[in-house]
């Protein structure tokens, strides 16, 4: 959803993953003593099962790291978004009664109208 107006949006996410994993042992094509195996790191989610990569976990990590932090709709931050304007009017914070006098000094007519209600 848009970070400004909370409307659902679709965002294309493209990313490349180029990771190197620590391997111990000798590959079987170079010796008959055993197999090379991946050394698991301290990961919150398991991405290897023995020597097999679990693509779901690996791709999930890449996707989460590449998602936009604040996705925006077509209007962006600078555009006049009708959804954001409606949300702002609907959820406008009320003026605290104790701060009405400060707003009058600053010349904010909205605060004096809300304080009079």
Tab-separated table of C-alpha atoms in Angstrom:
chain	number	residue	atom	x	y	z
A	1	UNK	CA	0.000	0.000	0.000
A	2	UNK	CA	1.043	3.570	-0.624
A	3	UNK	CA	2.983	5.142	2.246
A	4	UNK	CA	1.145	8.424	1.736
A	5	UNK	CA	-2.515	7.542	1.142
A	6	UNK	CA	-2.698	3.834	2.172
A	7	UNK	CA	-4.275	2.804	-1.145
A	8	UNK	CA	-3.251	-0.620	-2.475
A	9	UNK	CA	-0.637	-0.463	-5.237
A	10	UNK	CA	1.349	-2.934	-7.305
A	11	UNK	CA	5.114	-2.531	-7.333
A	12	UNK	CA	7.505	-4.427	-9.601
A	13	UNK	CA	10.515	-5.656	-7.657
A	14	UNK	CA	13.578	-6.755	-9.601
A	15	UNK	CA	16.718	-7.987	-7.912
A	16	UNK	CA	19.766	-10.123	-8.517
A	17	UNK	CA	21.313	-12.396	-5.963
A	18	UNK	CA	25.015	-13.123	-6.146
A	19	UNK	CA	26.050	-14.880	-2.967
A	20	UNK	CA	28.974	-17.065	-2.089
A	21	UNK	CA	28.564	-19.835	0.453
A	22	UNK	CA	31.310	-21.382	2.525
A	23	UNK	CA	32.132	-24.939	1.439
A	24	UNK	CA	34.152	-27.490	3.418
A	25	UNK	CA	35.672	-30.656	2.069
A	26	UNK	CA	36.871	-31.793	-1.333
A	27	UNK	CA	34.452	-32.014	-4.251
A	28	UNK	CA	33.818	-35.622	-5.238
A	29	UNK	CA	35.236	-35.118	-8.732
A	30	UNK	CA	38.672	-34.328	-7.191
A	31	UNK	CA	38.836	-37.109	-4.633
A	32	UNK	CA	37.091	-40.205	-3.348
A	33	UNK	CA	37.371	-39.399	0.365
A	34	UNK	CA	33.973	-37.781	0.679
A	35	UNK	CA	31.883	-34.889	-0.457
A	36	UNK	CA	32.109	-31.173	-0.091
A	37	UNK	CA	29.342	-29.665	1.986
A	38	UNK	CA	27.968	-26.220	2.656
A	39	UNK	CA	28.806	-24.726	6.040
A	40	UNK	CA	25.541	-23.332	7.447
A	41	UNK	CA	25.673	-19.787	8.748
A	42	UNK	CA	23.591	-18.400	11.560
A	43	UNK	CA	20.502	-17.627	9.504
A	44	UNK	CA	17.056	-16.803	10.905
A	45	UNK	CA	15.599	-18.996	8.178
A	46	UNK	CA	17.187	-22.183	6.909
A	47	UNK	CA	18.190	-21.891	3.232
A	48	UNK	CA	20.099	-25.186	2.889
A	49	UNK	CA	19.035	-28.766	3.515
A	50	UNK	CA	22.380	-30.595	3.569
A	51	UNK	CA	23.834	-29.475	0.209
A	52	UNK	CA	20.528	-28.576	-1.421
A	53	UNK	CA	19.481	-24.964	-1.664
A	54	UNK	CA	15.923	-24.315	-0.505
A	55	UNK	CA	14.864	-21.718	-3.096
A	56	UNK	CA	11.827	-20.457	-1.151
A	57	UNK	CA	13.880	-19.285	1.812
A	58	UNK	CA	16.670	-17.887	-0.348
A	59	UNK	CA	14.312	-15.901	-2.581
A	60	UNK	CA	12.272	-14.692	0.402
A	61	UNK	CA	15.415	-13.191	1.941
A	62	UNK	CA	16.283	-11.432	-1.323
A	63	UNK	CA	12.754	-10.153	-1.791
A	64	UNK	CA	12.452	-8.778	1.728
A	65	UNK	CA	15.774	-6.946	1.388
A	66	UNK	CA	14.732	-5.389	-1.934
A	67	UNK	CA	11.163	-4.317	-1.154
A	68	UNK	CA	10.725	-0.547	-1.231
A	69	UNK	CA	10.590	0.941	2.258
A	70	UNK	CA	7.962	3.537	1.374
A	71	UNK	CA	6.196	2.592	-1.860
A	72	UNK	CA	4.221	5.450	-3.392
A	73	UNK	CA	1.230	5.590	-5.724
A	74	UNK	CA	1.349	7.431	-9.049
A	75	UNK	CA	1.073	10.845	-7.344
A	76	UNK	CA	4.230	10.449	-5.229
A	77	UNK	CA	5.048	12.835	-2.396
A	78	UNK	CA	4.734	16.015	-4.429
A	79	UNK	CA	1.568	15.293	-6.442
A	80	UNK	CA	-1.942	16.278	-5.411
A	81	UNK	CA	-3.227	12.854	-4.337
A	82	UNK	CA	-7.021	12.877	-3.828
A	83	UNK	CA	-6.834	9.827	-1.549
A	84	UNK	CA	-4.234	11.442	0.704
A	85	UNK	CA	-6.272	14.660	0.886
A	86	UNK	CA	-9.387	12.718	1.968
A	87	UNK	CA	-7.402	10.729	4.525
A	88	UNK	CA	-5.844	13.887	5.934
A	89	UNK	CA	-9.249	15.553	6.363
A	90	UNK	CA	-10.759	12.462	7.925
A	91	UNK	CA	-7.918	11.911	10.391
A	92	UNK	CA	-6.933	15.517	11.127
A	93	UNK	CA	-5.577	15.677	14.668
A	94	UNK	CA	-7.694	17.856	16.957
A	95	UNK	CA	-6.106	20.868	18.552
A	96	UNK	CA	-5.472	20.484	22.244
A	97	UNK	CA	-7.605	23.025	24.151
A	98	UNK	CA	-4.580	24.191	26.100
A	99	UNK	CA	-2.758	25.140	22.893
A	100	UNK	CA	-5.557	27.245	21.351
A	101	UNK	CA	-4.080	30.477	22.740
A	102	UNK	CA	-0.691	29.706	21.229
A	103	UNK	CA	-2.351	29.066	17.862
A	104	UNK	CA	-4.117	32.441	18.115
A	105	UNK	CA	-0.783	34.138	18.725
A	106	UNK	CA	0.728	32.306	15.739
A	107	UNK	CA	-2.250	33.371	13.612
A	108	UNK	CA	-3.615	29.888	12.798
A	109	UNK	CA	-7.354	30.382	12.053
A	110	UNK	CA	-8.060	26.608	11.924
A	111	UNK	CA	-6.967	26.131	15.522
A	112	UNK	CA	-9.172	28.928	16.810
A	113	UNK	CA	-12.220	27.462	15.021
A	114	UNK	CA	-11.574	23.981	16.452
A	115	UNK	CA	-10.902	25.380	19.915
A	116	UNK	CA	-14.187	27.294	19.874
A	117	UNK	CA	-16.186	24.095	19.227
